[in-house]
Structure formats: structure tokens, C-alpha cells
Coordinates of C-alpha atoms and ligand atoms in Angstrom, one line a residue:
M1 CA -15.4 -5.1 13.9
S2 CA -12.6 -3.5 11.9
I3 CA -9.8 -1.4 13.1
T4 CA -10.7 2.4 13.0
I5 CA -8.9 5.5 12.6
A6 CA -9.3 6.2 16.2
D7 CA -7.5 2.8 17.0
L8 CA -4.6 3.8 14.8
Q9 CA -4.4 7.2 16.3
K10 CA -4.3 5.7 19.7
K11 CA -1.7 3.3 18.7
K12 CA 0.5 6.2 17.6
E13 CA -0.2 8.2 20.7
T14 CA 0.7 5.2 23.1
G15 CA 3.8 4.2 21.0
V16 CA 2.4 0.9 19.8
K17 CA 3.6 0.4 16.2
I18 CA 1.2 -0.1 13.3
S19 CA 1.8 -2.7 10.7
M20 CA 0.5 -2.5 7.2
I21 CA 1.0 -4.5 4.1
T22 CA -0.3 -4.5 0.5
T23 CA -2.8 -7.1 -0.4
Y24 CA -4.7 -7.7 -3.7
D25 CA -6.8 -10.9 -3.2
A26 CA -8.9 -12.7 -0.8
T27 CA -6.7 -15.6 -0.2
F28 CA -3.9 -13.4 1.1
A29 CA -6.3 -11.1 2.9
R30 CA -7.3 -14.1 5.1
L31 CA -3.7 -14.8 5.8
V32 CA -2.9 -11.1 6.4
E33 CA -5.7 -11.0 8.8
A34 CA -4.8 -14.3 10.5
A35 CA -1.3 -12.7 11.1
G36 CA -2.9 -9.7 13.0
I37 CA -1.8 -7.0 10.6
D38 CA -3.4 -3.7 11.3
M39 CA -3.8 -2.2 7.9
I40 CA -4.1 -3.3 4.3
L41 CA -3.2 -1.3 1.3
I42 CA -4.7 -2.1 -2.1
G43 CA -1.7 -0.4 -3.7
D44 CA -1.4 0.6 -7.3
S45 CA 1.7 -1.5 -7.0
L46 CA -0.7 -4.1 -8.2
G47 CA 0.5 -2.8 -11.6
N48 CA 3.9 -4.2 -11.0
V49 CA 3.1 -7.4 -8.9
M50 CA -0.3 -8.5 -10.4
Q51 CA -0.2 -7.1 -13.9
G52 CA 3.5 -7.5 -14.4
R53 CA 3.9 -3.9 -15.7
G54 CA 7.1 -1.8 -15.2
S55 CA 5.2 1.0 -13.3
T56 CA 2.0 1.9 -11.7
L57 CA 1.0 4.4 -14.3
A58 CA -1.5 2.2 -16.2
V59 CA -3.6 1.0 -13.2
T60 CA -7.1 2.3 -13.2
V61 CA -9.9 3.0 -10.6
D62 CA -11.7 -0.1 -11.9
D63 CA -8.5 -2.2 -11.3
I64 CA -8.3 -1.0 -7.7
I65 CA -12.0 -1.5 -7.1
Y66 CA -11.8 -5.1 -8.4
H67 CA -8.7 -6.0 -6.2
A68 CA -10.2 -4.1 -3.1
Q69 CA -13.5 -6.0 -3.5
C70 CA -11.5 -9.3 -3.5
V71 CA -9.5 -8.3 -0.5
L72 CA -12.6 -7.2 1.5
R73 CA -14.3 -10.7 0.9
G74 CA -11.3 -12.3 2.6
C75 CA -10.9 -10.1 5.8
S76 CA -13.0 -7.9 8.1
T77 CA -10.4 -6.8 10.8
P78 CA -7.7 -4.7 9.1
F79 CA -8.2 -1.0 8.1
V80 CA -8.4 -1.1 4.3
V81 CA -7.0 1.6 2.2
A82 CA -7.5 1.8 -1.6
D83 CA -5.0 3.8 -3.7
M84 CA -6.1 6.5 -6.0
P85 CA -4.4 5.6 -9.2
F86 CA -2.6 7.9 -11.6
G87 CA -4.9 10.0 -13.6
S88 CA -7.9 9.7 -11.1
Y89 CA -7.2 12.9 -9.3
Q90 CA -4.5 14.8 -11.2
T91 CA -7.0 16.2 -13.6
S92 CA -9.1 18.1 -11.1
D93 CA -10.3 18.0 -7.5
D94 CA -13.8 17.2 -8.7
D95 CA -12.5 14.1 -10.6
G96 CA -10.5 13.2 -7.4
V97 CA -13.6 13.5 -5.2
R98 CA -15.6 11.4 -7.7
A99 CA -12.9 8.6 -7.7
G100 CA -12.6 8.7 -3.9
I101 CA -16.2 8.3 -3.5
R102 CA -16.4 5.5 -6.1
L103 CA -13.5 3.7 -4.4
L104 CA -15.3 3.6 -0.9
K105 CA -18.8 3.0 -2.4
E106 CA -18.0 0.2 -4.8
S107 CA -15.1 -1.7 -3.0
G108 CA -16.0 -1.3 0.7
A109 CA -12.5 0.1 1.6
H110 CA -12.3 2.3 4.6
G111 CA -10.1 5.0 3.1
V112 CA -8.0 6.2 0.1
K113 CA -4.4 7.2 -0.4
V114 CA -3.3 10.1 -2.7
E115 CA 0.5 10.8 -3.8
G116 CA 1.6 14.3 -3.3
G117 CA 1.9 17.3 -1.1
A118 CA 0.8 20.9 -1.5
R119 CA -1.0 20.2 -4.7
C120 CA -3.2 17.6 -3.0
V121 CA -4.2 19.8 0.0
N122 CA -7.5 21.1 -1.4
L123 CA -8.3 17.6 -2.6
V124 CA -7.7 16.1 0.8
K125 CA -10.0 18.7 2.4
R126 CA -12.7 18.0 0.0
L127 CA -12.5 14.2 0.3
V128 CA -12.4 14.4 4.1
D129 CA -15.5 16.8 4.0
A130 CA -17.3 14.3 1.9
G131 CA -16.6 11.5 4.3
V132 CA -13.7 9.8 2.6
P133 CA -10.7 9.4 5.0
V134 CA -7.4 10.2 3.2
M135 CA -3.8 8.9 3.8
G136 CA -1.1 11.1 2.2
H137 CA 1.9 9.6 0.4
L138 CA 5.1 11.7 0.3
G139 CA 8.8 11.2 -0.5
L140 CA 9.2 8.7 -3.4
T141 CA 5.9 8.8 -5.1
P142 CA 5.9 6.2 -7.9
Q143 CA 3.1 7.9 -9.9
S144 CA 5.8 10.6 -10.6
V145 CA 8.4 8.2 -11.6
H146 CA 9.3 10.1 -14.8
T147 CA 9.4 13.6 -13.2
M148 CA 11.6 12.1 -10.5
S149 CA 14.0 10.6 -13.0
G150 CA 13.4 7.1 -11.7
Y151 CA 12.8 5.4 -8.4
R152 CA 15.3 7.1 -6.0
V153 CA 15.7 8.4 -2.4
Q154 CA 13.9 11.7 -1.9
G155 CA 14.4 14.6 0.5
K156 CA 18.2 14.4 0.6
G157 CA 19.2 18.2 0.3
S158 CA 17.9 20.7 2.8
E159 CA 15.6 22.3 0.4
A160 CA 14.0 19.0 -0.7
A161 CA 13.8 17.9 2.9
E162 CA 11.9 21.2 3.8
T163 CA 9.4 20.7 0.9
I164 CA 8.6 17.2 2.2
Y165 CA 8.4 18.4 5.8
N166 CA 6.1 21.2 4.9
D167 CA 3.9 19.0 2.7
A168 CA 3.5 16.6 5.6
L169 CA 2.3 19.4 7.9
A170 CA 0.0 20.6 5.2
L171 CA -1.5 17.2 4.7
E172 CA -2.1 16.8 8.4
A173 CA -3.7 20.3 8.6
A174 CA -5.9 19.4 5.6
G175 CA -7.3 16.4 7.5
A176 CA -5.3 13.4 6.4
F177 CA -5.5 10.7 9.0
S178 CA -2.0 9.3 8.3
I179 CA 0.9 9.7 5.9
V180 CA 3.0 7.1 3.9
L181 CA 6.5 8.3 3.8
E182 CA 8.6 6.4 1.1
C183 CA 12.3 6.3 0.6
V184 CA 13.6 9.3 2.6
P185 CA 16.4 9.7 5.0
R186 CA 15.9 8.4 8.5
D187 CA 16.3 11.8 10.1
L188 CA 13.9 13.5 7.9
A189 CA 11.4 10.7 8.6
A190 CA 11.9 11.0 12.4
R191 CA 11.6 14.9 12.2
I192 CA 8.4 14.6 10.4
Q193 CA 6.8 12.0 12.8
N194 CA 7.8 14.1 15.8
A195 CA 6.1 17.2 14.2
L196 CA 2.9 15.4 13.3
S197 CA 0.2 14.1 15.6
I198 CA -1.1 11.6 13.1
P199 CA 0.8 8.3 12.3
V200 CA 3.4 8.3 9.7
I201 CA 3.8 4.8 8.0
G202 CA 7.2 4.3 6.6
I203 CA 8.7 2.3 3.7
G204 CA 12.3 3.0 3.2
A205 CA 12.1 5.8 5.9
G206 CA 13.8 4.2 8.9
P207 CA 12.6 2.8 12.2
D208 CA 11.3 6.1 13.8
C209 CA 7.8 6.2 12.1
A210 CA 4.6 5.1 13.8
G211 CA 4.3 2.1 11.6
Q212 CA 5.7 0.4 8.5
V213 CA 4.4 -0.8 5.2
L214 CA 5.8 -3.3 2.7
V215 CA 4.7 -4.8 -0.5
L216 CA 3.4 -8.4 0.3
Q217 CA 5.3 -10.1 -2.5
D218 CA 8.6 -8.3 -1.4
C219 CA 7.8 -9.3 2.4
L220 CA 7.4 -12.9 1.4
G221 CA 10.3 -13.2 -1.0
M222 CA 8.1 -13.9 -4.0
G223 CA 9.6 -11.3 -6.2
T224 CA 12.0 -12.0 -9.0
A225 CA 13.7 -8.6 -9.4
K226 CA 16.4 -7.4 -7.0
A227 CA 14.6 -5.8 -4.0
P228 CA 15.6 -2.3 -2.8
K229 CA 17.7 -1.8 0.4
F230 CA 14.7 -1.3 2.7
V231 CA 13.0 -4.5 1.8
R232 CA 13.5 -7.3 4.4
K233 CA 12.4 -10.7 3.2
F234 CA 10.5 -12.2 6.1
A235 CA 10.3 -15.5 4.1
D236 CA 11.9 -16.8 0.9
L237 CA 8.8 -18.3 -0.8
A238 CA 9.7 -18.0 -4.5
P239 CA 12.1 -21.2 -4.4
V240 CA 9.7 -23.0 -2.1
I241 CA 6.8 -22.4 -4.6
V242 CA 8.9 -23.3 -7.6
D243 CA 10.0 -26.6 -5.8
A244 CA 6.5 -27.4 -5.0
L245 CA 5.4 -26.8 -8.7
K246 CA 8.4 -28.9 -9.9
S247 CA 7.2 -31.7 -7.6
Y248 CA 3.7 -31.4 -9.1
D249 CA 5.0 -31.3 -12.6
S250 CA 7.2 -34.4 -12.0
A251 CA 4.3 -36.4 -10.4
V252 CA 1.9 -35.6 -13.2
K253 CA 4.4 -36.6 -15.9
D254 CA 5.6 -39.6 -14.1
G255 CA 2.1 -40.9 -13.5
S256 CA 2.4 -40.9 -9.6
F257 CA -0.2 -38.2 -9.2
P258 CA -3.1 -38.8 -9.0
S259 CA -2.8 -42.2 -7.2
D260 CA -5.6 -44.6 -6.6
A261 CA -6.1 -43.2 -3.2
E262 CA -6.7 -39.8 -4.7
A263 CA -9.4 -41.2 -7.0
Y264 CA -13.2 -41.6 -6.5
H265 CA -14.6 -45.2 -6.3
Ligands
LIG301 O1 1.2 1.0 -4.1 C1 1.8 0.7 -3.1 O2 2.0 -0.5 -2.8 C2 2.3 1.7 -2.3 C3 3.2 1.3 -1.2 C4 4.6 0.9 -1.6 C5 3.3 2.3 -0.1 O3 2.1 2.9 -2.5

């Protein structure tokens, strides 16, 4: 039985923190489930970490469906959210409802995530009415990287903070079951979480949110680029993996792998 929205809401109400991590394949989905993590996000960050792109903009609904299908073959407990990629809902709410339904129907994900505040309110209502649970995403919204002039902390001045605060209230009123809040000052995140009854999942938003999310490869220290301040590496796997691969390479090249014991007789 997978974790439900009611379970997540109860955690928020009882002060039990919610853990979330991005995952893109079945192998890691199994490991994430074994670790007891509550929620998985098939983030459009797969454009960066899986496809090697410089942004999330080229990711398609088909890409998200493919990776979500892989993830859902590897786990059954976490609540799984599929990202609505750039271009799948900005053109019209009809397009957004169609994309949201496809994501649930074809991947088996339990909910979708949309980036944006006021402009997404009607879409969120329509998705929820259609039976598609929606997570909002405010603050740094990577699909708007160019309008934001890069990946930078959002909500710093009082006007910018008010906009994000009001957007959060509007998304909750529209029926969002949770909101990701990315790269905003700690006090703004705390104010938003205090005002909302739904769980806020922070990333670069400080410790006062109901839960936290990280990109898996950042969390495990598998990235090559310099990580932002909010990333904590819970392991440093990149050198471990490279060392293992170097040992394999040497063993193949010096003839010690495979040995006779590793051969069939
Ligand atoms: O795409 C993604 O991985 C995300 C998280 C960083 C929240 O949106």
C-alpha cells in the first residue's frame, strides 16, 4: 500500500517531517523505498541529470512518462509525483489537464507538479476536479530560468515575498495537496508554512517546512558541477564509483578479470 495524501497531511499536522527525493529509474526507486523515503519526484531535473542538458526546458511529457514508468516498476510505497514539463501546460489549461491526465494514466504516478502561482490557479482547480492531485512549485521555478535571469534566490524584497506568499495561499485554496518551495529566504518559507494547512516541501528554503526534497544525484554526491549552498551531500559517491570503474578497467586490461573462478566449466 503506498503512502497517501491523507498520510502526508497527517504527518504535517502531527509535526512528523516528510522526506522526498527525485528518482528517475527502477534501480534507485528500489533503494529509495528501502531507505523509507516518503515521496518520489520524477523531476524535470532529469533534463540535467539524466539527459545532460543545461536546463529543464527540453524535457517532454513522454520523457517524464518513460522515467515515471521505470520508477514505478521499482517501488510501491512512496507517494510518486510526476513533473509537468515546460510547454505541457503554459499554452492552455486544456493542454495542462490533458498532460496531467496522461501522466497519471500512462505512468501510474499518484500526482503531478506544476511550476507557478496565480497563473496556475485555474489549472490546479481543473486538474483536482478531474482527479489529478497537484503539487505546486513556487520560488525558484527552473522552467522560468530565462525570465528569472538565471538560477537565483527568489522572494528577497518585501514585494517579491508578498507575491510568493499570496501565490501559496492561492494554490492551497485551488486544491493543491502540497507545495514545493525552492530557494527562498528561511523566514518567508516559515511564514508560508505557518499560514498553510498543507505541507510545504522545501529545497533551499530552510528547516521550517513540513518536509524537504533534494535531487538524488546531489544528495549522493554523484554530480560533477559545484552544488548550490542548500545541497548537503549525504555521501560522496562520485569518487567511489570512479575508483570502482578504474579497478574494473585495470583488471580487464591486466587480464586478472575474469579469473578461472569466474568462468563456466
Ligand atoms: O525537477 C526537480 O527535480 C524539481 C525539484 C528540484 C524540486 O523540481
